PDB file of C-alpha atoms in Angstrom:
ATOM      1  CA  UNK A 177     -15.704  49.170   4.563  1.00 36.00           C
ATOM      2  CA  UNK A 178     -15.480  47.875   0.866  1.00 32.00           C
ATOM      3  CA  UNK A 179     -12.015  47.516   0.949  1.00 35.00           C
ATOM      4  CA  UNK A 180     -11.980  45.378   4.178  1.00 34.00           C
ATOM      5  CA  UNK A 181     -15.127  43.284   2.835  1.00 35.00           C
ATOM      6  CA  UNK A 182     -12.705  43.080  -0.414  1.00 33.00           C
ATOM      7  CA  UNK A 183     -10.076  42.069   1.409  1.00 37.00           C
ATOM      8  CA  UNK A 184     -11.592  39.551   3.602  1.00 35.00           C
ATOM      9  CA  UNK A 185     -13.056  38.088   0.480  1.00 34.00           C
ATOM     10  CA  UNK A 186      -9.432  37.682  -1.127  1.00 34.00           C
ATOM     11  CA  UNK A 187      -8.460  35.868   1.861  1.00 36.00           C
ATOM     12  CA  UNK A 188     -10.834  33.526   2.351  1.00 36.00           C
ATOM     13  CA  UNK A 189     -10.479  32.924  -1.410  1.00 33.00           C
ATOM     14  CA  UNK A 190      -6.695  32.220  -0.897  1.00 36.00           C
ATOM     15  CA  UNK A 191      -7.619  30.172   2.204  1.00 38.00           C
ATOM     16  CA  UNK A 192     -10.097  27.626   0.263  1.00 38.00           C
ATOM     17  CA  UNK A 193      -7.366  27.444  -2.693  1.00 35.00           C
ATOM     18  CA  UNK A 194      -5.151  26.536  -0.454  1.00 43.00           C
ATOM     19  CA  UNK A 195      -7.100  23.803   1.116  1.00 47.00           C
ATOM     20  CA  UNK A 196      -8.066  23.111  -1.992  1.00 46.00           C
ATOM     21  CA  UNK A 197      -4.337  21.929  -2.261  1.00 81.00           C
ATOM     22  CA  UNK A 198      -3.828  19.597   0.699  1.00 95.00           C
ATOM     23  CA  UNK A 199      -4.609  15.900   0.286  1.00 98.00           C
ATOM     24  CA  UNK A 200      -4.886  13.508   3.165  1.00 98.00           C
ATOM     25  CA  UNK A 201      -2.459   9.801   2.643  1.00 98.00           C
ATOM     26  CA  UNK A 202      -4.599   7.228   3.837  1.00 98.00           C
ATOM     27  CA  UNK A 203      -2.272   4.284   4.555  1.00 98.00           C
ATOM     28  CA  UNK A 204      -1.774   1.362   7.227  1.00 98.00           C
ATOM     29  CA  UNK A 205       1.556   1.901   8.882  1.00 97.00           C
ATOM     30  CA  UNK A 206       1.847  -1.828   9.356  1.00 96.00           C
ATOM     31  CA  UNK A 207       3.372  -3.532   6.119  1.00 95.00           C
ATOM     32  CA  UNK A 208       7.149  -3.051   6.415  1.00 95.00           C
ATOM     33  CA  UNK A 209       8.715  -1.516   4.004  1.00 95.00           C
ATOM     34  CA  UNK A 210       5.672  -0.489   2.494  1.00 97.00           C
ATOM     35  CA  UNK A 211       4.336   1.316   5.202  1.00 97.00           C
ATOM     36  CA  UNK A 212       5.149   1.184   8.954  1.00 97.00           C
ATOM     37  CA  UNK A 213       5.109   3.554  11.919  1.00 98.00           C
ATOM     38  CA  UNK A 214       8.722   3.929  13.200  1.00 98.00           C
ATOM     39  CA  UNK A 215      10.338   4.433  16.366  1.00 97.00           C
ATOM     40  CA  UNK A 216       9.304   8.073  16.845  1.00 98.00           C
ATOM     41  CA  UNK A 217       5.684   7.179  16.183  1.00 97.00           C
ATOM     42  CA  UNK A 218       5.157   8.345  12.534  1.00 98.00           C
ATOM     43  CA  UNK A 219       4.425   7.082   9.510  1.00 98.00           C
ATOM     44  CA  UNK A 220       7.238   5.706   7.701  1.00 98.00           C
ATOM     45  CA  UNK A 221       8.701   3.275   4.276  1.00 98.00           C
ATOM     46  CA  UNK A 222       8.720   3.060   1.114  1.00 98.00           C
ATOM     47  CA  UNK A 223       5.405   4.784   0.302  1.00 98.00           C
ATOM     48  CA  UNK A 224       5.592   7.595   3.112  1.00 98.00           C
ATOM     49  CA  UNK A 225       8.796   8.777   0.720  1.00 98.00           C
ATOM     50  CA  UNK A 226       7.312   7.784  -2.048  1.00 98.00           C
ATOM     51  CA  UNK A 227       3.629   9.881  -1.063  1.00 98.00           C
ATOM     52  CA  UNK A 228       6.036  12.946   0.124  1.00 98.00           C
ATOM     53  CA  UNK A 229       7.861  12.771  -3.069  1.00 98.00           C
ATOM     54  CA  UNK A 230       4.957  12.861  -5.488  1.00 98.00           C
ATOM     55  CA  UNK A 231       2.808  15.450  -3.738  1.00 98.00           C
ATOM     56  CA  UNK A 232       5.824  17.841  -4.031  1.00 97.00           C
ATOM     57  CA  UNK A 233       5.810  17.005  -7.991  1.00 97.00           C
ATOM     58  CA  UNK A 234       2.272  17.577  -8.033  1.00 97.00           C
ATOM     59  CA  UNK A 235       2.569  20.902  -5.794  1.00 96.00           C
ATOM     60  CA  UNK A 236       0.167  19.601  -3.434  1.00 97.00           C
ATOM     61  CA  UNK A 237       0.159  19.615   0.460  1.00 96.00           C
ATOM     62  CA  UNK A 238       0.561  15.720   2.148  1.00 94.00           C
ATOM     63  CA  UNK A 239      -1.419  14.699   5.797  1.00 98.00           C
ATOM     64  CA  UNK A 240      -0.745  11.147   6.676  1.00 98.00           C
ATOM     65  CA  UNK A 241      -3.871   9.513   7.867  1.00 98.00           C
ATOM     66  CA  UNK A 242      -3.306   5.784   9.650  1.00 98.00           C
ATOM     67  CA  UNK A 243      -6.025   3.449   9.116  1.00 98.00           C
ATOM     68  CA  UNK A 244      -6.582  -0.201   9.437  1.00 97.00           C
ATOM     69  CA  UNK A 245      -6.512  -2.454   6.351  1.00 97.00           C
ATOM     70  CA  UNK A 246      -9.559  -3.921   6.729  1.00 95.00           C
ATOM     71  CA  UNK A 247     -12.191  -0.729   6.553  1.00 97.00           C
ATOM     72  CA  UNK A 248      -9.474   1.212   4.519  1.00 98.00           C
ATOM     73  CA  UNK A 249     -11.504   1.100   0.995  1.00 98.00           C
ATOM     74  CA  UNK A 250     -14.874   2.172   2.917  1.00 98.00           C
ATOM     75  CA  UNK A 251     -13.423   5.198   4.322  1.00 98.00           C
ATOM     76  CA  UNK A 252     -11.737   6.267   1.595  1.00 98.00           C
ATOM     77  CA  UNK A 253     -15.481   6.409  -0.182  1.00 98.00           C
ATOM     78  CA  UNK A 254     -16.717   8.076   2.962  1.00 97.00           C
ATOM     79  CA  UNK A 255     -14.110  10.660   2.502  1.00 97.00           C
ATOM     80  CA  UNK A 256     -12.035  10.084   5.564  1.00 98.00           C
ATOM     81  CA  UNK A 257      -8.732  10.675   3.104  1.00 98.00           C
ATOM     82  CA  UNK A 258      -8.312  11.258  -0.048  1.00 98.00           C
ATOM     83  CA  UNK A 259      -6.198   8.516  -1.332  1.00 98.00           C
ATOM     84  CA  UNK A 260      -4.982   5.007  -0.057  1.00 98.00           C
ATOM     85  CA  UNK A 261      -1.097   4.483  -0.829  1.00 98.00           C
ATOM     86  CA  UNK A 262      -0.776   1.185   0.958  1.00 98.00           C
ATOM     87  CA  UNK A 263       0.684  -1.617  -0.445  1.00 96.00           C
ATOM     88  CA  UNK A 264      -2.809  -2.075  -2.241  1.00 97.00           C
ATOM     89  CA  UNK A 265      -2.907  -4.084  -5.986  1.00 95.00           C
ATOM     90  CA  UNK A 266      -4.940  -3.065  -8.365  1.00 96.00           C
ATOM     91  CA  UNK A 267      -7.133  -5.551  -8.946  1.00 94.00           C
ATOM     92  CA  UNK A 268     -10.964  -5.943 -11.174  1.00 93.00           C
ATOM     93  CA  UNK A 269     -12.719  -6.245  -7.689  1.00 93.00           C
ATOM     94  CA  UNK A 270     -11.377  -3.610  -6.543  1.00 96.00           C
ATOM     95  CA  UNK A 271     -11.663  -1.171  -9.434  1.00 95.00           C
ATOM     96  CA  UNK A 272     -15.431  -1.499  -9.022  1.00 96.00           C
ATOM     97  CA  UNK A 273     -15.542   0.469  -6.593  1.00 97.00           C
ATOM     98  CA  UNK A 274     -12.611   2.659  -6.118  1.00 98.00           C
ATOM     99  CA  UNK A 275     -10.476   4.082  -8.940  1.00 98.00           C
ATOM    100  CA  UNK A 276      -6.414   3.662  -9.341  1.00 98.00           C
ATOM    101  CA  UNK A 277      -3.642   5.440 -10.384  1.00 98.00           C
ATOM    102  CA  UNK A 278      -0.841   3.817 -12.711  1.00 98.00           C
ATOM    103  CA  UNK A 279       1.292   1.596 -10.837  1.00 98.00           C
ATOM    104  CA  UNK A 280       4.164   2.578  -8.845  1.00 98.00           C
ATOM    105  CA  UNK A 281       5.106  -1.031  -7.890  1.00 96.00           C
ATOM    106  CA  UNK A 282       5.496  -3.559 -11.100  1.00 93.00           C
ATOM    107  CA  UNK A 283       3.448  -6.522 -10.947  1.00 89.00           C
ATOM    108  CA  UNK A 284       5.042  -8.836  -8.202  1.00 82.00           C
ATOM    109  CA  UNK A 285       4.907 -12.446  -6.579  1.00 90.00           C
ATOM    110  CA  UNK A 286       3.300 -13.597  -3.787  1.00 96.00           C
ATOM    111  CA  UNK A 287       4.946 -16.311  -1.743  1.00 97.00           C
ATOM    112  CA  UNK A 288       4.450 -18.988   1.199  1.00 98.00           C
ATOM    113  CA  UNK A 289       5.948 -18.900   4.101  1.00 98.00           C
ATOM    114  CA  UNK A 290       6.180 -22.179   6.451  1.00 98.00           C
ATOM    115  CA  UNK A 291       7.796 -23.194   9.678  1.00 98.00           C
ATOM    116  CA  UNK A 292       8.949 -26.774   8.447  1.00 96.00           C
ATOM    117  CA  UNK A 293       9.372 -28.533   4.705  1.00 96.00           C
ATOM    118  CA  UNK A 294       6.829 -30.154   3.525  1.00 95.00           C
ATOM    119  CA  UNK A 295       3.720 -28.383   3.871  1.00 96.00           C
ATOM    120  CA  UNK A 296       0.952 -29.213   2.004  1.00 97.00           C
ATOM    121  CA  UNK A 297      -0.394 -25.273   0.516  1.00 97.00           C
ATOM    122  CA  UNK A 298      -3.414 -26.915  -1.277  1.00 95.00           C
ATOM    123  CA  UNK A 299      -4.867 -28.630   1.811  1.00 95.00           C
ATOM    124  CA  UNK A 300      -3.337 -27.808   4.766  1.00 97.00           C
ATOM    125  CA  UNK A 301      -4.174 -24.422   6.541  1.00 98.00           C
ATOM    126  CA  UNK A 302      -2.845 -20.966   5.253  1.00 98.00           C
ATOM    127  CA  UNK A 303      -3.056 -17.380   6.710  1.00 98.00           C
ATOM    128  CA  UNK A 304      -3.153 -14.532   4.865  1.00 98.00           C
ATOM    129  CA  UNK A 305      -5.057 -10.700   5.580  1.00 97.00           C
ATOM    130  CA  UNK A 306      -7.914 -10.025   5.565  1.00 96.00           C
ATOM    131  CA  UNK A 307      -9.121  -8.777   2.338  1.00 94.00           C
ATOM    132  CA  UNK A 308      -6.145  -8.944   0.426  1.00 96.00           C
ATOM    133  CA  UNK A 309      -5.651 -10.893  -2.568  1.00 95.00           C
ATOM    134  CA  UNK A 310      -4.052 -13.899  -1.135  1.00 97.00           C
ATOM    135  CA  UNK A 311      -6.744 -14.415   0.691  1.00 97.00           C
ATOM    136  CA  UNK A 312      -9.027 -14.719  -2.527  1.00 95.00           C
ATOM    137  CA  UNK A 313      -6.182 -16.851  -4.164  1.00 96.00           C
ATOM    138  CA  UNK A 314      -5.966 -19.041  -0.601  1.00 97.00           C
ATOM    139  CA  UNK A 315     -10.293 -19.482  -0.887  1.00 96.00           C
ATOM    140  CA  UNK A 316      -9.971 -20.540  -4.658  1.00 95.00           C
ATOM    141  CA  UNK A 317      -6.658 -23.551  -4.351  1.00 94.00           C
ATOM    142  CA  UNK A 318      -9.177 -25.585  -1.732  1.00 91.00           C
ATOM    143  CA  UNK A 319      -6.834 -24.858   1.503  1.00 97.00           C
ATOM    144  CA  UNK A 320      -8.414 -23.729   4.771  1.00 98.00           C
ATOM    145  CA  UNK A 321      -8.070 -20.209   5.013  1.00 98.00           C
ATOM    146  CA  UNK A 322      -7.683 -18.786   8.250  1.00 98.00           C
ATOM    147  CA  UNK A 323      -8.232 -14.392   7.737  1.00 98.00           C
ATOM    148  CA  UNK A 324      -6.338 -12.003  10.372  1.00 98.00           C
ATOM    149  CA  UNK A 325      -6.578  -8.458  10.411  1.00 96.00           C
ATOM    150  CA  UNK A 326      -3.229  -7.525   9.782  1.00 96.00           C
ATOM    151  CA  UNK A 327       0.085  -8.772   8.236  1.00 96.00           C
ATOM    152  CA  UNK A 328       2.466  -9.786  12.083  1.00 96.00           C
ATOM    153  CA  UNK A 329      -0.710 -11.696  12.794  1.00 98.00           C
ATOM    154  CA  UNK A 330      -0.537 -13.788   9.554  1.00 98.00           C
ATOM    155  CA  UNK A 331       3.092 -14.926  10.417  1.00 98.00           C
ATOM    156  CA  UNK A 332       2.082 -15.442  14.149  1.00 98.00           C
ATOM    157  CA  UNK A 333      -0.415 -17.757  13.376  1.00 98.00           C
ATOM    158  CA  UNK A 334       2.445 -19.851  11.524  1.00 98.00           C
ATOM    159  CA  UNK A 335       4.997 -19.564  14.060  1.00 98.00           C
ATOM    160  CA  UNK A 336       2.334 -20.386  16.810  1.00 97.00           C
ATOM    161  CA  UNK A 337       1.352 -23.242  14.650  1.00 97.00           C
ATOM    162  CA  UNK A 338      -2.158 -22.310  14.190  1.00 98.00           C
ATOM    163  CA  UNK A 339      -1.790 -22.267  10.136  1.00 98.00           C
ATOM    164  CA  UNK A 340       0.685 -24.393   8.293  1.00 98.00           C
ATOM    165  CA  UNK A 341       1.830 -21.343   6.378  1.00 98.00           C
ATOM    166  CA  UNK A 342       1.153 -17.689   5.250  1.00 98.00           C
ATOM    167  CA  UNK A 343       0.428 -16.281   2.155  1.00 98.00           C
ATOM    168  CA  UNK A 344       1.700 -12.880   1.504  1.00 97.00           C
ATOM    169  CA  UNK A 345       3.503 -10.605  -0.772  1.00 95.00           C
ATOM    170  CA  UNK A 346       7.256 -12.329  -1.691  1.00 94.00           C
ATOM    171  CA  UNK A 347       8.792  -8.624  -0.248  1.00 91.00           C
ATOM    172  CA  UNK A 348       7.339  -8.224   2.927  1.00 94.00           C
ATOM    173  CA  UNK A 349       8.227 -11.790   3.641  1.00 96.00           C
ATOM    174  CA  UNK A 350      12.001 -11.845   2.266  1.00 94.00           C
ATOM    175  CA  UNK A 351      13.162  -9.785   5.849  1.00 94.00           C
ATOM    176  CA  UNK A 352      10.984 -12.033   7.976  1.00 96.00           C
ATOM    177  CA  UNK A 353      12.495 -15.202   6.816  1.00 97.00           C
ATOM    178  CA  UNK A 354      15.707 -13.438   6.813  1.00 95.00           C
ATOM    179  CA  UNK A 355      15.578 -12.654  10.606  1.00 97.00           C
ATOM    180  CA  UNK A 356      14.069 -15.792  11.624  1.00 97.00           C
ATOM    181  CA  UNK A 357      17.254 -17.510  11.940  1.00 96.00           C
ATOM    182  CA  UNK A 358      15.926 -20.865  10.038  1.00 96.00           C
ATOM    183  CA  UNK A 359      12.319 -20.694  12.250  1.00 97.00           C
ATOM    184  CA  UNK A 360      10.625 -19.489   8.742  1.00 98.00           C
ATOM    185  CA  UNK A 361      11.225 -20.587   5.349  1.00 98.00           C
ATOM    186  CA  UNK A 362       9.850 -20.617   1.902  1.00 98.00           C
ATOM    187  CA  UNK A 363       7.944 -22.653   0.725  1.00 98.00           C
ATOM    188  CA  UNK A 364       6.401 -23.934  -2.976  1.00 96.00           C
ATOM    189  CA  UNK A 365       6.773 -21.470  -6.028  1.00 95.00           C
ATOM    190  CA  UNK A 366       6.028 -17.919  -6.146  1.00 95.00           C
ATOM    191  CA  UNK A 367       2.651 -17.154  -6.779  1.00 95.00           C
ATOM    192  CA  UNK A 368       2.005 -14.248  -9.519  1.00 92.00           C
ATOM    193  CA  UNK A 369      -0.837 -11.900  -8.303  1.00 92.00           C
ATOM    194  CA  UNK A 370      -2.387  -8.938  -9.278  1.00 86.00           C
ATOM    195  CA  UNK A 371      -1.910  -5.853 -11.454  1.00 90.00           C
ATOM    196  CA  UNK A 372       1.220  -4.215  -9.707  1.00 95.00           C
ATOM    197  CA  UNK A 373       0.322  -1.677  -6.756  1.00 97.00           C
ATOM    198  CA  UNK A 374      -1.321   1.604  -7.234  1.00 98.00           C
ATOM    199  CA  UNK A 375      -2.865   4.526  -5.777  1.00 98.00           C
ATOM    200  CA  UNK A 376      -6.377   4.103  -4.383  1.00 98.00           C
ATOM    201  CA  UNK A 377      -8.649   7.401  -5.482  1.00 98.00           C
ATOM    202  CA  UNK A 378     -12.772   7.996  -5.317  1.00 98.00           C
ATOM    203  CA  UNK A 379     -14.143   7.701  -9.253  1.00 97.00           C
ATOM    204  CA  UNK A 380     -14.809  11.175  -8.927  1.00 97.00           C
ATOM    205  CA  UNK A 381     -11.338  12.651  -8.149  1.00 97.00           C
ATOM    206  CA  UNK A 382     -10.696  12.413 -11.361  1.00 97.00           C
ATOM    207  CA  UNK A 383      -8.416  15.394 -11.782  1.00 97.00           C
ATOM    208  CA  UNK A 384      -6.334  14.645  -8.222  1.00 98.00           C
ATOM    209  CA  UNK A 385      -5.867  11.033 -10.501  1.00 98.00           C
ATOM    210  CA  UNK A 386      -4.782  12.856 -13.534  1.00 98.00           C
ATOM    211  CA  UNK A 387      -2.115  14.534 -10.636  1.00 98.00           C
ATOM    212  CA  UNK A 388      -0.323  11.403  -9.276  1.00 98.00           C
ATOM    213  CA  UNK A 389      -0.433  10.025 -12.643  1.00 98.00           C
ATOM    214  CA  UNK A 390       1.654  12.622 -13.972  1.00 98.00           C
ATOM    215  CA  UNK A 391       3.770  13.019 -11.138  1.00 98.00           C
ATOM    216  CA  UNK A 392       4.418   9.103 -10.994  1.00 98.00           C
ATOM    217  CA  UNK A 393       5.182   9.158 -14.949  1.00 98.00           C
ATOM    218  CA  UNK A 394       7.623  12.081 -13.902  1.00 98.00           C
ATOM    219  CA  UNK A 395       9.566   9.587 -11.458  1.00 98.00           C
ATOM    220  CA  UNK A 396       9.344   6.591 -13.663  1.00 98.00           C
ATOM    221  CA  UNK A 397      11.224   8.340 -16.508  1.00 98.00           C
ATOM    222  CA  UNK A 398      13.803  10.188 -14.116  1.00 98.00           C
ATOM    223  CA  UNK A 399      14.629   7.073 -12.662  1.00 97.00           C
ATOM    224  CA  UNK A 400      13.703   8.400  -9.237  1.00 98.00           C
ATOM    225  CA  UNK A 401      11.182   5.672  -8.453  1.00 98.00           C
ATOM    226  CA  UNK A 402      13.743   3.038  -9.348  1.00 96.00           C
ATOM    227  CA  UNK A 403      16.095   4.357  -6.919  1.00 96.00           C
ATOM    228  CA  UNK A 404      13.035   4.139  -3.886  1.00 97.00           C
ATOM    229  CA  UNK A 405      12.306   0.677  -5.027  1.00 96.00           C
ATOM    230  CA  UNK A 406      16.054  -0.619  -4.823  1.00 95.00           C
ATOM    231  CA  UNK A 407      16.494   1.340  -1.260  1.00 96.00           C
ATOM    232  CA  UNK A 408      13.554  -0.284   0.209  1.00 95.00           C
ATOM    233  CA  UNK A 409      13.447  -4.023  -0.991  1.00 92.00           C
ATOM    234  CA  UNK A 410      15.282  -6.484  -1.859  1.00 80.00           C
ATOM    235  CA  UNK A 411      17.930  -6.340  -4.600  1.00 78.00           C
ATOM    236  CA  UNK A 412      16.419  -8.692  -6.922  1.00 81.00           C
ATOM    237  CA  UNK A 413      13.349  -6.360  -6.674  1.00 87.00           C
ATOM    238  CA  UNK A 414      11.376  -5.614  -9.975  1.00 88.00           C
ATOM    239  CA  UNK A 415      11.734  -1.892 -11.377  1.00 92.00           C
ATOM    240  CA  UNK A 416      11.178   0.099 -14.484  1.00 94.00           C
TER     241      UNK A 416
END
């Protein structure tokens, strides 16, 4: 009897150690190539490989977890994941209330996206998501913002003519305008935003931080992230 009760205690040991070891992804699986669910209905991009990658480094178990952008920070806090890997910058507003890893994308540009020349970006109407930082950046130049919840409906509302251009990140845009055929174009300078992308984490998951930073460090100096950054953007795409 001892022996069994010895036995079942082992296991359920081994059993919490190993749950212990699984962390849920939370991410949006709609912000190509970050993050997008593909054609067999899973979560795919850039950070799905990049999320795989660094869990194995950091011996831990991965569950993808799809959630919309717009509640993705509160239920994170409430627990329902572990971490956001989502195209998310870091920024001071945000590190209020979550914590970050290092980054894993450099510091990039934000750009405009129009259906005709001339628009005017400081008056006329932009989109941009909700909650994003374009959409503080769009508030702050005097432009009427107009807020969607996610990134298609951003370039919608410019192809539809309800805005007179988006605001988004410069690399989900450059395949967009690519396969517009000449409906989309640039427009205006590149807009410098934020503090590169990171890893979203609760302030008190302090060790599972210490984890992806070290595993993200790890593919920084092997070179492996550079090689995930130049398969899934654009070739003038900053890297390490």
């Amino acid at each position: 009897m001892k022996t069994l009760i010895l036995s079942t205690a082992v296991l359920a040991l081994s059993a919490g150690l190993a749950m212990a070891q699984t962390v849920r992804m939370g991410t949006e699986g709609a912000y190509p190539p970050y993050n997008f669910i593909n054609d067999a209905g899973e979560i795919d991009g850039f950070e799905r490989e990049l999320g795989d990658e660094l869990c194995a480094r950091a011996e831990l178990t991965c569950e993808w977890v799809k959630n919309d952008w717009d509640s993705i920070i509160p239920n994170l806090v409430s627990g329902n994941y572990d971490t956001i890997i989502a195209g998310m910058s870091i920024t001071d507003e945000r590190d209020e209330v979550i914590d970050f890893t290092q980054d894993y994308y450099p510091p990039t540009a934000s750009a405009y996206v129009a259906a005709m020349e001339g628009v005017d970006l400081t008056g006329g109407v932009i989109a941009a998501q909700t909650g994003t930082i374009q959409a503080s950046h769009v508030a702050e130049t005097g432009a009427t913002l107009v807020e969607f919840a996610t990134p298609e409906e951003t370039v919608a509302a410019v192809r539809n003519g309800e805005a007179d251009a988006v605001l988004a990140d410069y690399d989900y845009l450059v395949p967009i305008v690519e396969a517009s055929g000449g409906e989309l174009m640039f427009a205006g300078d590149k807009v410098p935003l934020g503090g590169g992308v990171g890893m979203g984490l609760r302030e008190s998951d302090g060790e599972l931080k210490d984890k992806f930073d070290a595993a993200i460090t790890s593919m920084k100096d092997d070179g492996t992230l550079n090689e995930l950054l130049t398969k899934w953007f654009s070739a003038d795409v900053a890297t390490y």
